[in-house]
Short mmCIF file of C-alpha atoms and ligand atoms in Angstrom, two decimals:
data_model
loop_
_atom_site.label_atom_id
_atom_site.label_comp_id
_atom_site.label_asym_id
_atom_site.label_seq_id
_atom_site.Cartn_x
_atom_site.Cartn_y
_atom_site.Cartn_z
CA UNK Q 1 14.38 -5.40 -19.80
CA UNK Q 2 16.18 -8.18 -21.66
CA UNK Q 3 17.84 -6.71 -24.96
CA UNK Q 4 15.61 -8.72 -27.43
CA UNK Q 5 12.83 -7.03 -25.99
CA UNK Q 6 14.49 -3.64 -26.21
CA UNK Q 7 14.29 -4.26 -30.01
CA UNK Q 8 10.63 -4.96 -29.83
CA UNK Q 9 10.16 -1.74 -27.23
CA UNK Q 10 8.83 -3.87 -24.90
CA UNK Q 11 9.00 -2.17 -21.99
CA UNK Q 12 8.91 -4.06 -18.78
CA UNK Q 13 6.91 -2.35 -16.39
CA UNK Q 14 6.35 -3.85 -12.72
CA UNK Q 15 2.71 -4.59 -11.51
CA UNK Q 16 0.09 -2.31 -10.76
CA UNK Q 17 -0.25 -3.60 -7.01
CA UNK Q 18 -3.52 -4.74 -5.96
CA UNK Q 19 -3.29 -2.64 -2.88
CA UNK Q 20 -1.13 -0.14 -1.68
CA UNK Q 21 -2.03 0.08 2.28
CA UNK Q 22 -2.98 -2.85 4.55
CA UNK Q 23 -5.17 -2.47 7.59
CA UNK Q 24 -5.55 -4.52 11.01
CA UNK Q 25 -8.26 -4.30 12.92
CA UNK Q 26 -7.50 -6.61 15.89
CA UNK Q 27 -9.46 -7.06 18.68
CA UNK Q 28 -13.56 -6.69 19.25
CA UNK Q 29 -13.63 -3.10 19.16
CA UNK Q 30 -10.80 -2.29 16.62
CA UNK Q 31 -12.85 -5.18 14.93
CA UNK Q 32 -15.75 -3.82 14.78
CA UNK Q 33 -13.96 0.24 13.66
CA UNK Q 34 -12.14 -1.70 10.39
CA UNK Q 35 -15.60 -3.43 9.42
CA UNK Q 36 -17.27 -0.23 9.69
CA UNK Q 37 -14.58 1.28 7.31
CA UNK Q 38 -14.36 -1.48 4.93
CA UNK Q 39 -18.70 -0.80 4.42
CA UNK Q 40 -17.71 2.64 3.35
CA UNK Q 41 -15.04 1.21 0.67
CA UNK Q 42 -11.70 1.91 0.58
CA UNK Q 43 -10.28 1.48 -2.66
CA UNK Q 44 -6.39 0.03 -3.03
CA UNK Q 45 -6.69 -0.76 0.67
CA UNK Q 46 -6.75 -5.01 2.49
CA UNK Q 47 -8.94 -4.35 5.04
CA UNK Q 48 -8.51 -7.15 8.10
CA UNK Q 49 -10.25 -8.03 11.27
CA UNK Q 50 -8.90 -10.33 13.66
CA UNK Q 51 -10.00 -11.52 16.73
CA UNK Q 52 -10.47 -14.47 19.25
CA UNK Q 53 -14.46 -14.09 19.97
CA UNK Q 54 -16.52 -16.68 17.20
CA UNK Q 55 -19.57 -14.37 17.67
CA UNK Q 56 -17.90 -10.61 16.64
CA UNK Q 57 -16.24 -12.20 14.23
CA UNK Q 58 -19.30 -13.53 12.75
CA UNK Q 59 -20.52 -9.85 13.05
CA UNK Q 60 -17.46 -8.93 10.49
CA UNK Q 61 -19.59 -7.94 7.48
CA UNK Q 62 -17.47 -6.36 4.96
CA UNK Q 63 -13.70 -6.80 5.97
CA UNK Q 64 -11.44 -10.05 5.46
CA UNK Q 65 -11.90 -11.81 8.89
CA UNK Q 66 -9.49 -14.36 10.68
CA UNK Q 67 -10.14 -16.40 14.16
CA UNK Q 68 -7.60 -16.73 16.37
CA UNK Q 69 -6.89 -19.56 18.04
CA UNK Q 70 -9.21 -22.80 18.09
CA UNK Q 71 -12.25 -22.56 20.30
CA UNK Q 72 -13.57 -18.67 19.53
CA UNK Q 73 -14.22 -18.28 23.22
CA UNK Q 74 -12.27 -14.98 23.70
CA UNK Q 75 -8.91 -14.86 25.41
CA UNK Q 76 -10.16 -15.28 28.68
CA UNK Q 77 -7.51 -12.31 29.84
CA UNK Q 78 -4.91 -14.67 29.38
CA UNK Q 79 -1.95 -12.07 27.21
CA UNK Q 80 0.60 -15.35 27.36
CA UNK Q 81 -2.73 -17.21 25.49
CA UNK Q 82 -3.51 -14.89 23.22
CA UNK Q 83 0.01 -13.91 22.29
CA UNK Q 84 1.29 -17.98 21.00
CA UNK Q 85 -2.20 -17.90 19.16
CA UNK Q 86 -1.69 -14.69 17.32
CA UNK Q 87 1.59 -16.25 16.14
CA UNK Q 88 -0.36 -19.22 14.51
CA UNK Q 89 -1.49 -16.23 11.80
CA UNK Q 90 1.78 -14.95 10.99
CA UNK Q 91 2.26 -16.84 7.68
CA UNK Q 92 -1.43 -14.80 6.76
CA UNK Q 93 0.23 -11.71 8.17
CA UNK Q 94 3.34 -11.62 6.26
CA UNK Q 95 1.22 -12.94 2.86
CA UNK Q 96 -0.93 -9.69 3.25
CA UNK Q 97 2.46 -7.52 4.05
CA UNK Q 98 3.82 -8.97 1.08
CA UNK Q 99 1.91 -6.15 -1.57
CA UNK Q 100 1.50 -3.05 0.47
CA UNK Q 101 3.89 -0.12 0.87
CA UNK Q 102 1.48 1.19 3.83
CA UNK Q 103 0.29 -1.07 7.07
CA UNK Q 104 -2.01 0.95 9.48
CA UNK Q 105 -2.78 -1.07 12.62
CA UNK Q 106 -6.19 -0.21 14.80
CA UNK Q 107 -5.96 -1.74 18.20
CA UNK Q 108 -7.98 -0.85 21.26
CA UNK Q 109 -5.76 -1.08 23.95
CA UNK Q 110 -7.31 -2.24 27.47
CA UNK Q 111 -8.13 -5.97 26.11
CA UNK Q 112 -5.89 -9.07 25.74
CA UNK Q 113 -6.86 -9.93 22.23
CA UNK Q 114 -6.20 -6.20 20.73
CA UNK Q 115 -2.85 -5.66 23.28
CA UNK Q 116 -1.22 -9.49 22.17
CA UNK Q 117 -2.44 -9.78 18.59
CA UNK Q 118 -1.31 -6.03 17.81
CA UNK Q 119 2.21 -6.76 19.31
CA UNK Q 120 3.08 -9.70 17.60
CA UNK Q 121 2.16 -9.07 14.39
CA UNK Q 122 3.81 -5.12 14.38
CA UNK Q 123 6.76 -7.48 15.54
CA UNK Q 124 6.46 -9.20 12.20
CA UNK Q 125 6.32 -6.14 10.14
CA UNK Q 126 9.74 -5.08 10.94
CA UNK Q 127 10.80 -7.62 8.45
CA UNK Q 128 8.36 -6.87 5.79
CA UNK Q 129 9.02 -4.28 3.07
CA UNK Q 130 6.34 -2.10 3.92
CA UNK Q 131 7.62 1.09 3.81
CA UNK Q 132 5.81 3.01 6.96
CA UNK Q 133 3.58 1.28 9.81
CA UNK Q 134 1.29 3.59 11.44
CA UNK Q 135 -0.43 2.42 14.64
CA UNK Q 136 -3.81 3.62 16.26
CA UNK Q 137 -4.88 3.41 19.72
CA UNK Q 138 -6.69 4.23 21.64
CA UNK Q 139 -6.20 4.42 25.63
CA UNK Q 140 -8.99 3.25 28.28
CA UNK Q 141 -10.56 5.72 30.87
CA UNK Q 142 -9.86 5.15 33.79
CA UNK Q 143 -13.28 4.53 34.75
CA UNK Q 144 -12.73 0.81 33.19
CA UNK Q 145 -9.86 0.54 35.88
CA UNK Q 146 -6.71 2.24 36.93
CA UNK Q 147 -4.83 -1.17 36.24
CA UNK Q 148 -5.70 -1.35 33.06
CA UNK Q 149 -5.21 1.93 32.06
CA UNK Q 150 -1.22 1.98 33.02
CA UNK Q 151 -0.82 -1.21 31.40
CA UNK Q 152 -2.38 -0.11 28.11
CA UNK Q 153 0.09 3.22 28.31
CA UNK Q 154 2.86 0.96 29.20
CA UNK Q 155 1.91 -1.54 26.34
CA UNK Q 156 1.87 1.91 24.40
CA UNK Q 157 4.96 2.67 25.01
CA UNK Q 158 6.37 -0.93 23.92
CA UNK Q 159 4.24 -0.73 20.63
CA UNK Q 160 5.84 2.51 19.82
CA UNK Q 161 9.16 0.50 18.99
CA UNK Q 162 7.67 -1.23 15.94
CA UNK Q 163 6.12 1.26 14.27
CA UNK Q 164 6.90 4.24 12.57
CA UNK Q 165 4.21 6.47 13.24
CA UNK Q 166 1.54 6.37 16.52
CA UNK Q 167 -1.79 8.06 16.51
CA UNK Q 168 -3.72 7.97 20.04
CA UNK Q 169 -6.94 8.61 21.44
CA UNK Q 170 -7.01 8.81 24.78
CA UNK Q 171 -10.53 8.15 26.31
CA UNK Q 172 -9.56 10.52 28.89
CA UNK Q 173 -9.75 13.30 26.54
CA UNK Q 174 -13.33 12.50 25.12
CA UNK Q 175 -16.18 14.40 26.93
CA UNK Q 176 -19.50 11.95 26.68
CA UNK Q 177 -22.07 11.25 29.45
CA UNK Q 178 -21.78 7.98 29.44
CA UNK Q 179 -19.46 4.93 28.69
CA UNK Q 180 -21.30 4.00 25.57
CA UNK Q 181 -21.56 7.63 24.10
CA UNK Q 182 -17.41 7.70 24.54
CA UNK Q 183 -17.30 4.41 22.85
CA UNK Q 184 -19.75 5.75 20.18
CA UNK Q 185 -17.81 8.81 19.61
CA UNK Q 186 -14.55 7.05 19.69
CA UNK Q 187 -15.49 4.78 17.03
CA UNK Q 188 -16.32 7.81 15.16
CA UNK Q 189 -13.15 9.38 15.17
CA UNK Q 190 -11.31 6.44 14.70
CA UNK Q 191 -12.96 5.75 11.33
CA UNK Q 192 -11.94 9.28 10.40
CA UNK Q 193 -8.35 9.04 11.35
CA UNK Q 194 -7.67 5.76 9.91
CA UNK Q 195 -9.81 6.24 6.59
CA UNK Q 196 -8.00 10.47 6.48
CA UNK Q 197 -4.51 8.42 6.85
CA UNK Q 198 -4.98 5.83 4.63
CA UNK Q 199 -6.18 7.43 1.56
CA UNK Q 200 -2.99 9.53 1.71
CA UNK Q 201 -1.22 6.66 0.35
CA UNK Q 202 -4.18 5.27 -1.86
CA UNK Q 203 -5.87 7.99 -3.36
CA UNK Q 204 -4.43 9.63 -6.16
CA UNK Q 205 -3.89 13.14 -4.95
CA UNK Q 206 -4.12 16.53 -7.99
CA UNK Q 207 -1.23 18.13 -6.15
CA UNK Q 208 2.29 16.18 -6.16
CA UNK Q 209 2.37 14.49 -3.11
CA UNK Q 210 3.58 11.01 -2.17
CA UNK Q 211 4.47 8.45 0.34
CA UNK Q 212 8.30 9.93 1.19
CA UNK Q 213 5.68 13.20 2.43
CA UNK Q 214 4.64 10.80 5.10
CA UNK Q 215 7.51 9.15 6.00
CA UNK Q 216 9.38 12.65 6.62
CA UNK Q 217 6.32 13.47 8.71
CA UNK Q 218 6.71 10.30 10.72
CA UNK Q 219 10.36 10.89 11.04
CA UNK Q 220 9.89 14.72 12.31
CA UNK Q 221 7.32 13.70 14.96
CA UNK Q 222 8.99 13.72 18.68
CA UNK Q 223 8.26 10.07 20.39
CA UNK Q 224 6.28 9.57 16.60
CA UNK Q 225 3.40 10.94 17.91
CA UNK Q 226 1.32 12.09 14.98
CA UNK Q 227 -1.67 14.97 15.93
CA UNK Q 228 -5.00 14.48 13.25
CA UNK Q 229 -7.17 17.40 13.55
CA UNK Q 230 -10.16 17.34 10.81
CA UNK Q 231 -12.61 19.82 9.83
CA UNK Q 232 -15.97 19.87 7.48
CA UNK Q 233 -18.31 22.34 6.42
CA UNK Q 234 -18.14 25.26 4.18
CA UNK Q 235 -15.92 27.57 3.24
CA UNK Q 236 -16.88 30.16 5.85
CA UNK Q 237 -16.92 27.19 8.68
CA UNK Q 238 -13.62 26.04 7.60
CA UNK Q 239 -12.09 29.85 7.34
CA UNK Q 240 -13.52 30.33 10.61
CA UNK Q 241 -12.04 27.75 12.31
CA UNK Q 242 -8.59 28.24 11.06
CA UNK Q 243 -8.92 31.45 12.47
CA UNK Q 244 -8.34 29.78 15.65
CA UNK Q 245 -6.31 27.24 14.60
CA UNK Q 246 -4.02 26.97 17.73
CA UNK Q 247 -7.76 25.70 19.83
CA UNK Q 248 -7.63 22.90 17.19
CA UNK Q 249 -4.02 21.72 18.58
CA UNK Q 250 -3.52 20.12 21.75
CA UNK Q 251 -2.04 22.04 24.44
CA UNK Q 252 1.80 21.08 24.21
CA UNK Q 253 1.76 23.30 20.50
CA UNK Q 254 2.49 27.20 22.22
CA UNK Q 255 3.72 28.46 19.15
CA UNK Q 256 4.25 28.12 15.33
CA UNK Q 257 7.54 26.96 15.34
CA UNK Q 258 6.63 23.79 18.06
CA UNK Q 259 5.14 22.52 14.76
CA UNK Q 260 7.91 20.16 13.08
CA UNK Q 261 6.19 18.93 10.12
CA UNK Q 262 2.28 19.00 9.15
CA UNK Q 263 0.29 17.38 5.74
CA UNK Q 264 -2.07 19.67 4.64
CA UNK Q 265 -5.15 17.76 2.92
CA UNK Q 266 -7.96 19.44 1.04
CA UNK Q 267 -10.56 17.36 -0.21
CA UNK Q 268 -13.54 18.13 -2.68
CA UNK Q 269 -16.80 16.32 -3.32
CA UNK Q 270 -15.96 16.80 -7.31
CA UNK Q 271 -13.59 18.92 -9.80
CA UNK Q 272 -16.30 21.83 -9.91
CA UNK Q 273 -15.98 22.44 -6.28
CA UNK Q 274 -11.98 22.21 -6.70
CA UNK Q 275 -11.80 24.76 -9.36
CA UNK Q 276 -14.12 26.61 -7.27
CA UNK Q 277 -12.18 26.64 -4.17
CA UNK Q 278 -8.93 25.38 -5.18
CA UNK Q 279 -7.34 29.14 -4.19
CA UNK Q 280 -7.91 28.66 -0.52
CA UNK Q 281 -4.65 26.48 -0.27
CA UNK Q 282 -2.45 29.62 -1.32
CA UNK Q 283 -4.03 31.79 2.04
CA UNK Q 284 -4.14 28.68 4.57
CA UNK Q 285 -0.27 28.68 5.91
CA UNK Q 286 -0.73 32.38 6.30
CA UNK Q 287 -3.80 32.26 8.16
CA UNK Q 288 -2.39 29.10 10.46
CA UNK Q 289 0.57 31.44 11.43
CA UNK Q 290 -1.32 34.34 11.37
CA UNK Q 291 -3.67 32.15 14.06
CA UNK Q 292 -1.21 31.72 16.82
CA UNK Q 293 -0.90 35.64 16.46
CA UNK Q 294 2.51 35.69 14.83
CA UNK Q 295 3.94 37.24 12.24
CA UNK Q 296 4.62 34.81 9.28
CA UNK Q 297 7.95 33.94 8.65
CA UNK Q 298 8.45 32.84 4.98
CA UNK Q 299 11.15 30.16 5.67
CA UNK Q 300 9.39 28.64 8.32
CA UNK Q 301 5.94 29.01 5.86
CA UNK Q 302 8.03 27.08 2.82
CA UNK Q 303 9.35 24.02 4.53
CA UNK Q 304 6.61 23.72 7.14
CA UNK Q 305 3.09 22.05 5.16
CA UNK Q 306 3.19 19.32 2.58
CA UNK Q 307 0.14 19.82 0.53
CA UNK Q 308 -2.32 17.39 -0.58
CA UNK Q 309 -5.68 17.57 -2.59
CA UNK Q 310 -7.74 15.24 -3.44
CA UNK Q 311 -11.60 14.18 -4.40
CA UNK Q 312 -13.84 12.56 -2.13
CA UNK Q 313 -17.34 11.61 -3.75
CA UNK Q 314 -18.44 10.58 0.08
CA UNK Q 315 -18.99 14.28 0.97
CA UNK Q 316 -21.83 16.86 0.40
CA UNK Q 317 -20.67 19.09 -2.50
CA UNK Q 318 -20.95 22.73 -0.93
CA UNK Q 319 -18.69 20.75 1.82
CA UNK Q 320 -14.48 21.35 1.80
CA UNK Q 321 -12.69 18.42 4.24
CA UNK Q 322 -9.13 19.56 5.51
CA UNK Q 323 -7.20 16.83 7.18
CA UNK Q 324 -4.42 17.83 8.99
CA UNK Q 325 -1.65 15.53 10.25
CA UNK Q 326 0.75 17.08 12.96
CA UNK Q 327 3.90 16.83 14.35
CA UNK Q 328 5.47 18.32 17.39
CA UNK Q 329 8.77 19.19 18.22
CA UNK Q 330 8.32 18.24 22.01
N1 LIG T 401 -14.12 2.80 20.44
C1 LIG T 401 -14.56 1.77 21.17
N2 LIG T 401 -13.79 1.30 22.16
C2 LIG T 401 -14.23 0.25 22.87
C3 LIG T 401 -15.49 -0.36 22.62
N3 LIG T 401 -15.65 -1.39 23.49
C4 LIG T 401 -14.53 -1.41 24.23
N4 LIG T 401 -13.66 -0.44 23.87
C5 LIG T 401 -12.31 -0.16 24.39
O1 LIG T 401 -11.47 -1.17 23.88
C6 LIG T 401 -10.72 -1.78 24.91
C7 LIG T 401 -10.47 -3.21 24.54
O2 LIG T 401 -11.69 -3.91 24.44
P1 LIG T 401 -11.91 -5.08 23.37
O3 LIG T 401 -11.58 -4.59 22.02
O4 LIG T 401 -13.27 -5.62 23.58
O5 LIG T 401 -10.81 -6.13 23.85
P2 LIG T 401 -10.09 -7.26 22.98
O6 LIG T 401 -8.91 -6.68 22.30
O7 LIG T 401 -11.10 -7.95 22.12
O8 LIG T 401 -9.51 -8.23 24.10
P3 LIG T 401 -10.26 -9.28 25.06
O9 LIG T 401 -11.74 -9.11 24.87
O10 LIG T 401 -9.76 -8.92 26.43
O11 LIG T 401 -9.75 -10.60 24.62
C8 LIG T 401 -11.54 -1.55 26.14
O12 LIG T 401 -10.73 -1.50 27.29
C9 LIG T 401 -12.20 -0.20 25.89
O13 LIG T 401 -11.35 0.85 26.31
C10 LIG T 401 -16.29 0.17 21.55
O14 LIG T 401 -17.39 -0.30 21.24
N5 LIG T 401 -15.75 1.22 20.87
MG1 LIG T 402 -12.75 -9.03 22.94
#
């Protein structure tokens, strides 16, 4: 603030942002996940689709959409191909990274597009300011092909270097009948985990809670491996299955004190169901503890859970949402 302007009490505040969290959807299926997500609306959020296939990006309804490379016939498998093409965007890239503090990117590993694009541009972020990249990915069954499987957990592990956070879902895990009903129910729990992370840093929450909540749990996750477990229904659904919270955790979490940091979200359809329900935050540590049949330990109780609450006008209003971001020790 220059002095003159003191006088005047002008005060010189910066910009209201545009946006606060970024999001890449790159590749057909990640594609296809980010569009999805950007029909639902996601307020303070740049949603983006990239891809090399003409015809799904023509599909790309509601999210900003960018070709890569020249002829829109797919990367015919070629990773060296689709890698110098991706690099063509980078001056978009790094004018969308310019705004956000947040950049979540979706990729489903197992194709060429989605394995090149996702590298090269999480290469580029390391130079941006954003302040915390989370990646999601997903891992192929190995019903699409041993081969490809070990080279999307090896181009995991590379991936892992440029960002600050990882979320996976490994198709390995998902129980479906069929190829298409795991796809269908992956796509499903991607749009939860990415819309569930990204509001954390757009919407404003009633409880004091901020980005430095997520960066700490980021920081506190072993190998940044971040666990999202999410549950809705009512209150008796949701206190039920918190009784057994430990079956919501996968199997590495043996006790309480494997848990190194965890956000807590509630979320309400409106205010009237908050100040209905709004008590069931001050019971929920106790129960988790209480869950994995141990007695609750008040230091590990304090430092353990960063709450959040917030509204979501999406849901049913008898419904409560808790989102719960994990991270393990080991
Ligand atoms: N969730 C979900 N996953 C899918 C779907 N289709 C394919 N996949 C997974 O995503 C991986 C990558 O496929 P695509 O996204 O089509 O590949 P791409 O990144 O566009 O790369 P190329 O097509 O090889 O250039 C596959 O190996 C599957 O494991 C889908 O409809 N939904
Ligand atoms: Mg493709």
């Amino acid at each position: 603030m220059k002095v003159k302007d003191a006088d005047k009490l002008v005060i010189d505040f910066p910009p209201d942002p545009d946006y606060y969290a970024a999001v890449f959807g790159v590749g057909g299926a990640a594609g296809r996940v980010v569009d999805r997500l950007a029909g639902r609306g996601m307020p303070k959020t740049r949603m983006c689709v990239f891809g090399m296939n003409s015809q799904e990006i023509d599909d790309v309804s509601f999210a900003e959409k960018y070709l890569i490379g020249d002829d829109g016939l797919g990367s015919g498998k070629d990773y060296i191909t689709a890698m110098e093409a991706s690099r063509k965007l980078l001056p978009v890239v790094n004018e969308i990274l310019s705004v956000p503090v947040m950049a979540v990117y979706v990729v489903c590993l197992g194709g060429a597009t989605g394995e090149s694009c996702a590298k090269t541009f999480l290469m580029e972020a390391q130079s941006s300011a954003v302040k915390a990249r989370m990646l999601i990915a997903t891992l192929p069954h190995h019903l699409e092909g041993e081969d490809k499987r070990e080279r999307a957990k090896r181009m995991l592990e590379e991936l892992k270097h440029y960002a600050d956070g990882v979320m996976v879902i490994d198709y390995e895990n998902i129980d479906a009948t069929s190829i298409s009903s795991l796809y269908k129910r992956a796509d499903d729990m991607l749009v939860d985990m990415t819309r569930a992370f990204v509001r954390l840093s757009t919407v404003t929450s009633i409880l004091c809670f901020d980005l430095n909540d997520t960066r700490t749990l980021m920081r506190l996750a072993k190998d940044k491996i971040i666990d999202f477990v999410t549950l809705t229904g009512n209150i008796d659904y949701i206190k039920d299955r918190l009784k057994h919270f430990y079956k919501l955790l996968p199997a590495r979490y043996v006790s309480i004190a494997d848990i190194s940091d965890m956000i807590f979200e509630e979320c309400f359809a409106n205010l009237d169901e908050f100040e209905r329900f709004k008590n069931i935050g001050e019971f929920l540590p106790d129960a988790l503890t209480c869950s994995f049949g141990e007695e609750i330990v008040e230091s590990e109780k304090v430092d353990m859970v960063a709450f959040s609450i917030s509204l979501d006008k999406e849901m049913k209003s008898d419904d409560i949402r808790i989102n719960m971001f994990i991270a393990c020790k080991h």
